[in-house]
XYZ file of C-alpha atoms in Angstrom:
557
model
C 0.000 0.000 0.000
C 2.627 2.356 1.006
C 4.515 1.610 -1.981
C 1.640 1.658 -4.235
C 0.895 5.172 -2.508
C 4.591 6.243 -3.359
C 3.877 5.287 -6.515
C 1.057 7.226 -7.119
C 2.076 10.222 -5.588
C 5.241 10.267 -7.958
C 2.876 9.503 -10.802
C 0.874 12.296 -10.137
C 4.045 14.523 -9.150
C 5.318 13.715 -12.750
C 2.409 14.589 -13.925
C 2.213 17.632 -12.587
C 5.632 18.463 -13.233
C 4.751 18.123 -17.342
C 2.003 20.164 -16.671
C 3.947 22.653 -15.610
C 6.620 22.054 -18.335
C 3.685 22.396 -20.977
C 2.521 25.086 -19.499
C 6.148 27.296 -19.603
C 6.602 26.489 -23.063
C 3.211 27.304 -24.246
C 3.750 30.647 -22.159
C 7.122 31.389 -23.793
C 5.421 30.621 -27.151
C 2.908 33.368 -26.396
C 5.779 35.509 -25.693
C 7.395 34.898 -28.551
C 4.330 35.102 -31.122
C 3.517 38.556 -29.410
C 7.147 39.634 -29.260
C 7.278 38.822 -33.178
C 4.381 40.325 -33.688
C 5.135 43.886 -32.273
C 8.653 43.455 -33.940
C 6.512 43.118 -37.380
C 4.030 46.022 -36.649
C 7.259 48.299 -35.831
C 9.183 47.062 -39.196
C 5.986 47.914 -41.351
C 5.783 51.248 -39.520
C 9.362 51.524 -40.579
C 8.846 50.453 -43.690
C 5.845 52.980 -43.920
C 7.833 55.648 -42.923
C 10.871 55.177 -45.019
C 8.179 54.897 -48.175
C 7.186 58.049 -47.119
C 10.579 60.094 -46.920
C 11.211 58.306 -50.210
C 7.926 59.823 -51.844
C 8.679 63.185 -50.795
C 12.407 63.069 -51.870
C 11.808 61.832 -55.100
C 8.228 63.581 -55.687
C 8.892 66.618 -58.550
C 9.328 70.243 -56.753
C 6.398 72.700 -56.028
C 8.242 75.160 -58.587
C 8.349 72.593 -61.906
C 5.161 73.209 -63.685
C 5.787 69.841 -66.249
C 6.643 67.321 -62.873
C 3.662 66.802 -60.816
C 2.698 63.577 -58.297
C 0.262 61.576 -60.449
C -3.557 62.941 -59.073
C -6.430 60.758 -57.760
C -8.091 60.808 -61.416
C -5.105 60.563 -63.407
C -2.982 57.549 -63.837
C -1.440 54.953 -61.110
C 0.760 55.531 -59.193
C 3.386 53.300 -61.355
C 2.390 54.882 -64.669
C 2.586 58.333 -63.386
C 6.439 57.728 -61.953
C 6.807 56.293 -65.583
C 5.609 59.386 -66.998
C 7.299 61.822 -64.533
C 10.847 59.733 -65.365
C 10.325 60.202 -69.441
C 10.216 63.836 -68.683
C 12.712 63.890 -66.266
C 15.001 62.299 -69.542
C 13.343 64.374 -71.920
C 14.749 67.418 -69.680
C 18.177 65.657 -69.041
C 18.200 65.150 -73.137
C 17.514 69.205 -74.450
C 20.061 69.809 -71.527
C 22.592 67.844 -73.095
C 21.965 69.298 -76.733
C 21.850 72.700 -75.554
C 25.264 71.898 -73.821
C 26.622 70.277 -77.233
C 25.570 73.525 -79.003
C 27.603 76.173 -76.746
C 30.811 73.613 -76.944
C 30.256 73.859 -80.997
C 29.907 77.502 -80.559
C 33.588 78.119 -78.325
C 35.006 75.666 -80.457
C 34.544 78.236 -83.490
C 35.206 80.565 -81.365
C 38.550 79.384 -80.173
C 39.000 78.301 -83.861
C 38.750 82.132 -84.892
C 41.007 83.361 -82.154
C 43.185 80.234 -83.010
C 43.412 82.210 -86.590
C 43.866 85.360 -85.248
C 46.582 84.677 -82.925
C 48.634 82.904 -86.095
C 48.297 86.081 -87.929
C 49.636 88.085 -84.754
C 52.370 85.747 -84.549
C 53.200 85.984 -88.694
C 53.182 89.429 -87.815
C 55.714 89.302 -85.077
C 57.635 86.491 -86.990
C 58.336 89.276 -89.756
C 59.359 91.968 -87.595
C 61.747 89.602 -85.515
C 62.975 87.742 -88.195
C 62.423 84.811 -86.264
C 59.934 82.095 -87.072
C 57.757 81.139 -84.071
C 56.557 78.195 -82.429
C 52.755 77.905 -82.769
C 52.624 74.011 -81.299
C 54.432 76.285 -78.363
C 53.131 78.488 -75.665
C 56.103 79.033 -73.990
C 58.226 79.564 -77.194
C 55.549 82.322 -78.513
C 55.431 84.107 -75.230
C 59.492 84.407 -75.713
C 59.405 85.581 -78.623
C 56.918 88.215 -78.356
C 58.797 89.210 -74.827
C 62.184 89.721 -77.189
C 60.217 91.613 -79.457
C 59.061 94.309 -76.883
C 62.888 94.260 -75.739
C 64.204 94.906 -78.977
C 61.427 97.938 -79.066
C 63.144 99.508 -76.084
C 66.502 98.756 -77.637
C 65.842 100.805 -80.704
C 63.925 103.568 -78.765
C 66.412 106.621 -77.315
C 66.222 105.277 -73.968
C 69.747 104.536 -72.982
C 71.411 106.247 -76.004
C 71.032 109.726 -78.044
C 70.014 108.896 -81.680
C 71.430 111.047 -84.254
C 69.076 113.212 -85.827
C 69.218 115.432 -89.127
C 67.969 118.744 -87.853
C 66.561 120.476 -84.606
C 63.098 119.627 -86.038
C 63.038 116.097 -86.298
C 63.925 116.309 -82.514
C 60.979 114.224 -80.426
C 60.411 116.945 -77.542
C 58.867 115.579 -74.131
C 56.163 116.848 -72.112
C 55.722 117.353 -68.447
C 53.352 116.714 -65.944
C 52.589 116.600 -62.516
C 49.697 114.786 -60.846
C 47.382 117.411 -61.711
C 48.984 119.340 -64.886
C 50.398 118.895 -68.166
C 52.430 120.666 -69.884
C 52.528 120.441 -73.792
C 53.740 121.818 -76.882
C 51.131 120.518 -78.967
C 48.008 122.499 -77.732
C 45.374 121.905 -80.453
C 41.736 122.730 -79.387
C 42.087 123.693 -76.173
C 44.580 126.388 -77.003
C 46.572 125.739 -72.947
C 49.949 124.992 -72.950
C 48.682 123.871 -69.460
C 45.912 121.864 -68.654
C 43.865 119.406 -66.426
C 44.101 116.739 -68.712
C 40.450 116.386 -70.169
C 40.973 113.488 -72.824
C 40.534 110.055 -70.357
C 42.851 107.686 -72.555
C 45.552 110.913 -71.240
C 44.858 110.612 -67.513
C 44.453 106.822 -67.284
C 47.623 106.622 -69.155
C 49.817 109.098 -66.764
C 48.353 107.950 -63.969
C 49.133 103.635 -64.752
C 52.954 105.618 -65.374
C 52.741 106.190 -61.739
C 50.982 103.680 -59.992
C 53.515 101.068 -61.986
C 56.215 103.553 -59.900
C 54.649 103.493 -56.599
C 54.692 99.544 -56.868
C 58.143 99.362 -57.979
C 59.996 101.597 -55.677
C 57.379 99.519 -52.723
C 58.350 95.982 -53.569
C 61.216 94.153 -51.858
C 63.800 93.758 -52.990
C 64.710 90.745 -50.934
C 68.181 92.458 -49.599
C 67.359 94.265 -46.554
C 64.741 92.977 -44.077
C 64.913 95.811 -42.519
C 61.056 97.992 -42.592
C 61.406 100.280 -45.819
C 59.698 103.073 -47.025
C 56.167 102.988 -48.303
C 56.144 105.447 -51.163
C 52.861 107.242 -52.528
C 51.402 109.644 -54.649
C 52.350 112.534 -52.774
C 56.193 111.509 -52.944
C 55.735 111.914 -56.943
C 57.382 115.679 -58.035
C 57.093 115.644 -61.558
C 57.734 113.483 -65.102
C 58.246 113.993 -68.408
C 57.074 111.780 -71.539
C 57.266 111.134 -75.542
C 56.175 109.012 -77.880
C 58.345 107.503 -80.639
C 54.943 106.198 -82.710
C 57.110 102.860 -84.115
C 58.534 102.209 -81.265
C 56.578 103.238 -77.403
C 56.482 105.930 -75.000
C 59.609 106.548 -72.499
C 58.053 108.250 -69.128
C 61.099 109.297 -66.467
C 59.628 109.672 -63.131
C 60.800 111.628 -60.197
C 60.045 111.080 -56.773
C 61.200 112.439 -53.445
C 64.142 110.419 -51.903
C 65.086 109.263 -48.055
C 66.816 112.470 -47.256
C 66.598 116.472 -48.508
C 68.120 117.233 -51.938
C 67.985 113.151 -52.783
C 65.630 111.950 -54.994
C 63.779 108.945 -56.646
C 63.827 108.914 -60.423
C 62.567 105.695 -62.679
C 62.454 105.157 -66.491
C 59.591 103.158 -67.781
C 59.071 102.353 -71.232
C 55.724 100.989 -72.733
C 56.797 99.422 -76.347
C 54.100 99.582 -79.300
C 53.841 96.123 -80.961
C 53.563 95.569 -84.425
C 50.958 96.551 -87.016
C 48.391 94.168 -87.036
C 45.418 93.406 -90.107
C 41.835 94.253 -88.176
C 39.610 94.415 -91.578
C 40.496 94.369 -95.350
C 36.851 95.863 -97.529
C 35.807 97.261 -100.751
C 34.209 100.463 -100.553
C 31.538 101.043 -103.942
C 31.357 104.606 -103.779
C 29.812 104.873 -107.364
C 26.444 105.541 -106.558
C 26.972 107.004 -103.333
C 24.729 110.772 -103.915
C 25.655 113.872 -101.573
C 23.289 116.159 -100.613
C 25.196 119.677 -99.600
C 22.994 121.754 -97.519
C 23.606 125.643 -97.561
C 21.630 127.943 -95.348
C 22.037 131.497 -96.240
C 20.562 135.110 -96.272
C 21.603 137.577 -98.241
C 25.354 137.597 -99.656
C 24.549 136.665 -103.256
C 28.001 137.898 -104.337
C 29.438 135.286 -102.013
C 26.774 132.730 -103.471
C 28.013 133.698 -107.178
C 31.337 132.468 -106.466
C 30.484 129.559 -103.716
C 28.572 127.686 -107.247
C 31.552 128.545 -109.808
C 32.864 125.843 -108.026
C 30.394 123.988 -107.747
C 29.835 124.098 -111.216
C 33.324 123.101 -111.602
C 33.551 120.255 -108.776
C 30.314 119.015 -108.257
C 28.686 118.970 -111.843
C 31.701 118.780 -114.306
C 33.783 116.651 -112.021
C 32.203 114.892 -109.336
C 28.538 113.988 -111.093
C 26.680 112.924 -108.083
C 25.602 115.862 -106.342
C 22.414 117.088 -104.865
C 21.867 120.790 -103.949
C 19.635 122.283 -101.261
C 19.595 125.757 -100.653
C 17.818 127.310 -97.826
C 17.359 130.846 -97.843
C 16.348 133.277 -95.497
C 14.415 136.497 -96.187
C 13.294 138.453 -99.367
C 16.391 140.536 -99.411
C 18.746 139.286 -102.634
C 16.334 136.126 -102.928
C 15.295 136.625 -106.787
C 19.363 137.358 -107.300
C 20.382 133.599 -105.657
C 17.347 131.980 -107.581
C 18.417 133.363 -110.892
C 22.054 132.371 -110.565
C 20.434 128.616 -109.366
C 18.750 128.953 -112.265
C 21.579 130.111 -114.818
C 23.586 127.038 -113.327
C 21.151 124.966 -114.079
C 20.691 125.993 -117.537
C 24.166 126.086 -118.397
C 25.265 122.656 -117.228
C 22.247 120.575 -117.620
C 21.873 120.574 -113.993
C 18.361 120.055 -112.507
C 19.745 118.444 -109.087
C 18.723 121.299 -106.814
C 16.105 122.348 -104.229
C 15.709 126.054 -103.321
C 13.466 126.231 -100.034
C 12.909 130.164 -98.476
C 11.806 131.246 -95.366
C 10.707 134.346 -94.384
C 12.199 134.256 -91.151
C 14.898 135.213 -88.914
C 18.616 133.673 -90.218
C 19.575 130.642 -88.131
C 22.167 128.337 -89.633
C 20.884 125.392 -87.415
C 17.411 125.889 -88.725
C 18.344 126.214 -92.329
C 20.544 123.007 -92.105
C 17.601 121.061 -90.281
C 14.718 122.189 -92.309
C 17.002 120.837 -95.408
C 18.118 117.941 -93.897
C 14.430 116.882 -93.222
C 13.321 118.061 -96.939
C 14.569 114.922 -98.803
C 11.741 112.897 -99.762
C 14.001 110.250 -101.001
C 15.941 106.921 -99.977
C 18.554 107.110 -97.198
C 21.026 110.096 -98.179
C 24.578 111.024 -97.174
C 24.541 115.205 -95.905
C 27.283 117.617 -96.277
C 26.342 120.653 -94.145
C 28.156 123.459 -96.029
C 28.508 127.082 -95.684
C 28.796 129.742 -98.849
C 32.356 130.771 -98.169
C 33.608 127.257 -98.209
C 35.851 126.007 -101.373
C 36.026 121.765 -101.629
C 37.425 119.470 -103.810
C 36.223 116.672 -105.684
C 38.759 114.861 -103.354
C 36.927 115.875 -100.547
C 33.709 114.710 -101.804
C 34.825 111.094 -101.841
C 36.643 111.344 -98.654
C 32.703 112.588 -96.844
C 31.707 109.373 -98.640
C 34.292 106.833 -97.474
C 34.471 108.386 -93.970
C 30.517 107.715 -93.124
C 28.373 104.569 -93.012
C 25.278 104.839 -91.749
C 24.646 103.945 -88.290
C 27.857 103.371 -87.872
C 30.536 106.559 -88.642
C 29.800 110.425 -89.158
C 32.627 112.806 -90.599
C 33.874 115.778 -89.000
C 36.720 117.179 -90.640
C 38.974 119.804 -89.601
C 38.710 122.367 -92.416
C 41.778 124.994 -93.694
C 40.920 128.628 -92.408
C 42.450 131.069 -95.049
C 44.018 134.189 -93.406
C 43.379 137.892 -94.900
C 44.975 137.946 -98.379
C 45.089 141.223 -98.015
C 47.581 140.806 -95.195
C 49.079 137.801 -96.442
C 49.840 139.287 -100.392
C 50.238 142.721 -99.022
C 53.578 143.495 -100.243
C 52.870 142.074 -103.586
C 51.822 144.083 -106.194
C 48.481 142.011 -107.077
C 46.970 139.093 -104.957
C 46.951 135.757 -106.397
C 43.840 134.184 -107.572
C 41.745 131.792 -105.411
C 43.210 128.777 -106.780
C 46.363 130.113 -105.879
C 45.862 131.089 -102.700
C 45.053 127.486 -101.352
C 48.448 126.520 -100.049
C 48.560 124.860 -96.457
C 51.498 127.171 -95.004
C 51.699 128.586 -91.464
C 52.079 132.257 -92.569
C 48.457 131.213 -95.062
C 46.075 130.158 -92.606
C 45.712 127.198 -89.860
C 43.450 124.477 -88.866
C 40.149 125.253 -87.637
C 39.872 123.081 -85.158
C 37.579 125.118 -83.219
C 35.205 124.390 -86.163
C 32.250 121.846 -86.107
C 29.866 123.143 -88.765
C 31.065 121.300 -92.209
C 30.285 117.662 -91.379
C 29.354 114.636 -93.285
C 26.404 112.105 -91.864
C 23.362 109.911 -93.277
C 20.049 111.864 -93.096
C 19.247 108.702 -91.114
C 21.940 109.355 -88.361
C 20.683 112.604 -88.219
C 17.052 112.281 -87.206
C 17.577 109.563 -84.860
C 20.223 111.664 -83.180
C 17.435 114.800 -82.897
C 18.945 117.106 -85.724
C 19.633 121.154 -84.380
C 18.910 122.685 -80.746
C 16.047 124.955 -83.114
C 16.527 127.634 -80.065
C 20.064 128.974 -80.909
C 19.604 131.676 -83.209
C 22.060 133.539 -85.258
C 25.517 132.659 -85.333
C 27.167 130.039 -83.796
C 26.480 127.157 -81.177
C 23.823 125.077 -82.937
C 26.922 123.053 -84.400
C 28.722 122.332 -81.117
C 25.510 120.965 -80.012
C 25.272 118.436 -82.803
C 28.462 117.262 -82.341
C 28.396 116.800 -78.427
C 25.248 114.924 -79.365
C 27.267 112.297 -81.241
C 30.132 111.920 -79.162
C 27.424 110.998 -76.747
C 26.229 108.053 -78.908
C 27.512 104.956 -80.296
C 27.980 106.035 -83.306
C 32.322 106.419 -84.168
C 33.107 110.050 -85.095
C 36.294 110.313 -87.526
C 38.039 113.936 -86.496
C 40.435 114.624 -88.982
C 42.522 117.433 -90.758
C 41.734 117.014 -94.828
C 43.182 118.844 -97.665
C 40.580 119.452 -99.856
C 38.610 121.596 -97.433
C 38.823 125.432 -97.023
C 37.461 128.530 -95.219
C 37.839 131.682 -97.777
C 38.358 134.496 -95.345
C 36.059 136.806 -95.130
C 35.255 140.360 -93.041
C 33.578 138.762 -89.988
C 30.798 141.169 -88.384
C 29.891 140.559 -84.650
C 25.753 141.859 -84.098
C 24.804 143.518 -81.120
C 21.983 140.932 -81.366
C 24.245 138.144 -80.068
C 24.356 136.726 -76.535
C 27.871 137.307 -74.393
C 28.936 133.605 -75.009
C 28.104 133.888 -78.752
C 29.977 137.293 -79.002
C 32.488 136.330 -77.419
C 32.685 133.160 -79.635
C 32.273 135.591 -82.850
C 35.300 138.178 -81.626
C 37.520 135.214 -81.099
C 36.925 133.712 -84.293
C 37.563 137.096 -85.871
C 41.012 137.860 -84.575
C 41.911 133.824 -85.726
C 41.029 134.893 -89.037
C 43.705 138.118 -89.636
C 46.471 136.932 -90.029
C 49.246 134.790 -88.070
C 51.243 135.779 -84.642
C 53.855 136.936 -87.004
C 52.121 138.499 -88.979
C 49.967 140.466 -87.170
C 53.362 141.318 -84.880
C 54.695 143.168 -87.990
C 51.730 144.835 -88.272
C 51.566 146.418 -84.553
C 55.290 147.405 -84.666
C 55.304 148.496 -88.224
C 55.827 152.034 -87.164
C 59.402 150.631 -85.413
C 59.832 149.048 -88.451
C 59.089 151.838 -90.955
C 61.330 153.824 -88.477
C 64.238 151.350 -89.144
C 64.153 151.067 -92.995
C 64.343 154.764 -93.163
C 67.259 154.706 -91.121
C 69.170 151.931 -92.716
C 68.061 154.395 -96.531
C 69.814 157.012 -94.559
C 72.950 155.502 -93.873
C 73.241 154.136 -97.332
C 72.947 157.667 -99.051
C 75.378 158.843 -96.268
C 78.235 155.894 -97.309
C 77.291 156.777 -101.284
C 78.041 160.262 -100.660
């Protein structure tokens, strides 16, 4: 009994104890199936998430109109990636052909410059007598540095240069940092002056700032502080230009200690001549319009179309004339010798506009500028007491292209003949008298009224301030207008132009600037310095001659 007791109780103690076992490992099975579980729910939230920041990385940008997220309507989600990747490639492709275009375009480019540099270097080749290396950077850059030595060499920099007489001498010029000081005054008529031309000033003052940075960098000797030079230290310099060869500039500045001083020699060579554009000009059908205004003077006008008869019609051929006259006064006189011209030579090329108005040059000029009723024509404004050339004509011609160029030559102003030929017995004819000499006349270039320009140019640019009356202004005006555009104004001294002098009257009527303007004009127009010297001391003179008359009958005797 006892044992069969023992026996049951381990029995049902082993039962028990799988019980027990069963139950732990259906327990940790639980566990585990809800462990796994929450592990899966987290990995799809994961995965949800990461599909998310995927969508809104790759989704198109609020700003591209052509990439958009695929709407409910539209197509799936799948086709509407598909379609939002063609035009993704689509993009990616014009891209690429818009790149392939600019490379084509530099490559012509560099081809161009590639052509232009060889020429350079053909150029340099000649005037080096070297041949240079165009497979070689370094070897061109040599050669071309040679080249600018050899341009120093041959300049009087370090030696004097032997020349024939005292005027072939190359003079310099001085300046400081705010004055020049030239020989060659032209227009502005100062031997001193604030320079006013900008390629002037930027050029003196790179002279000097090269200076400053060469007398301030080291010069690796002394480590000892130095020094620091500026523009204040700089005294004075002098300059000229040998025009085949560079411009030699000596600096002085102030040294360390009194009475010692900083001087440098600079040098910046010219290179060679180089080929910029090689065209034929057609000038055969090329008409000129000449515009007089006048009033009055029909003596002047009598003489102003003898040659024009002779010039324009007999020689020249292509000629229009427009006269503009003022007033009643002397009209019928200038119509009938239009008219007796006309009749003469077979010449019906001529417009004759009056106005009964006040004389203003600028208003004559415009009113016949804007009287052409035909194609596109080339203008020479022209005064009555100007003699041309057929020379000249074709110079206004090549020296203007419309939109591009207008001509403004520097005319010839003829001194009194009557000054000039006043100790011959007769004074020359006209023809005779046009000789470019300094004791004959000089270059007007105070003078902007004879120019050459396309009607075209000249309405677009807004023709004549109409306000200036009378004399002078209105053609200052003009010109400022065009240096003020794009167009390229040629400035030039030509042969075939004169002034014939004339007795110049100054009204009452004018304004102070434009009297003033008149008087100076008038005293230009006498005679030369020398000239008119003889004249004021020709008492002194007179005075002399009869002395030296004296002593000669004295010695006869």
């Amino acid at each position: 009994m006892d044992n069969a007791s023992s026996s049951s109780d381990l029995i049902t103690y082993h039962h028990d104890e799988v019980g027990i076992c069963l139950l732990s490992t259906r327990m940790v099975r639980r566990g585990l199936l809800s462990w796994i579980s929450r592990v899966g729910i987290l990995l799809v939230c994961l995965c949800c998430l990461v599909s998310v920041l995927y969508m809104l990385a790759c989704s198109p940008r609020p700003e591209d109109e052509h990439l958009v997220l695929p709407r409910v309507n539209g197509p799936t989600g799948k086709e509407g990636y598909h379609a939002i990747l063609q035009e993704r490639e689509e993009e990616h492709r014009n891209y690429i052909t818009s790149l392939k275009k600019q490379i084509a375009q530099l490559k012509d480019e560099l081809q161009e410059r590639s052509e232009q540099l060889k020429n350079v270097q053909g150029h340099y080749s000649d005037s080096l007598g070297v041949s240079l290396d165009h497979g070689s950077p370094e070897k061109t850059q040599t050669d071309l540095i040679d080249f600018l030595h050899t341009q120093v060499n041959k300049a009087e920099v370090h030696n004097g240069v032997k020349v024939p007489t005292e005027y072939a001498a190359i003079p310099f010029e001085s300046f400081t940092l705010q004055k020049v000081y030239q020989l060659e005054t032209g227009l502005t008529r100062h031997p001193e002056e604030k320079p006013v031309r900008k390629d002037k000033r930027d050029e003196l003052a790179e002279a000097i700032d090269v200076a400053l940075e060469t007398l301030n960098s080291p010069d690796g000797e002394h480590n000892t502080p130095r020094r620091v030079y500026g523009s204040s230290d700089f005294i004075e310099g002098i300059y000229r230009t040998e025009r085949d060869k560079g411009t030699l500039y000596e600096l002085t500045f102030k040294g360390d200690r009194v009475q010692e001083f900083k001087r440098l020699l600079l040098f910046r060579p010219f290179g060679p001549v180089m080929k910029v554009k090689n065209e034929k000009l057609n000038m055969a059908n090329i008409l000129v319009n000449i515009i007089v205004p006048l009033a009055k003077r029909a003596d002047k006008f009598q003489q102003f179309m003898q040659n024009f008869r002779e010039v324009c019609i007999n020689q020249d051929g292509r000629i229009h004339l427009t006269v503009v006259y003022f007033g009643k006064e002397q009209a019928q006189e200038v119509k009938a010798i239009l008219e007796n011209t006309s009749r003469a030579a077979n010449f019906k090329n001529f417009t004759f506009i009056q106005l009964n108005e006040e004389f203003s040059r600028g208003k004559g000029l415009d009113v016949g500028a804007r009287a052409w009723k035909g194609n596109n024509v080339l203008l020479f404004f022209c005064d009555v007491d100007i003699y041309f050339t057929a020379e000249f004509l074709n110079t206004c011609r090549i020296n203007t292209q419309p939109g591009r160029r207008v001509f403004y030559p520097v005319l010839f102003s003829q001194y009194n003949p009557a000054i000039i030929y006043g100790h011959h017995n007769t004074i020359p004819s006209i023809d005779q008298q046009l000789v470019i000499k300094k004791d004959t006349g000089f270059w007007r270039d105070f003078g902007f009224g004879m120019t050459c320009q396309y009607r075209s140019d000249f309405i677009n640019i807004g023709g004549f301030d109409l306000d200036i009356k009378g004399w002078g202004g209105e053609d200052v005006h003009l010109y400022r207008k065009y240096l003020h555009s794009n167009l390229i104004v040629i400035r030039t001294p030509v042969k075939g132009l004169f002034h014939l002098w004339h007795e110049k009257r100054c009204m009452d009527e004018l304004t102070p600037e434009q009297y003033k303007m008149c008087m100076q004009s008038k005293a230009m127009n006498e005679a030369s310095h020398g000239q008119l010297g003889m004249l004021v001391f020709r008492h002194e003179i007179e005075a002399h001659l009869r002395k030296q008359k004296q002593r000669t009958s004295q010695k006869k005797s």
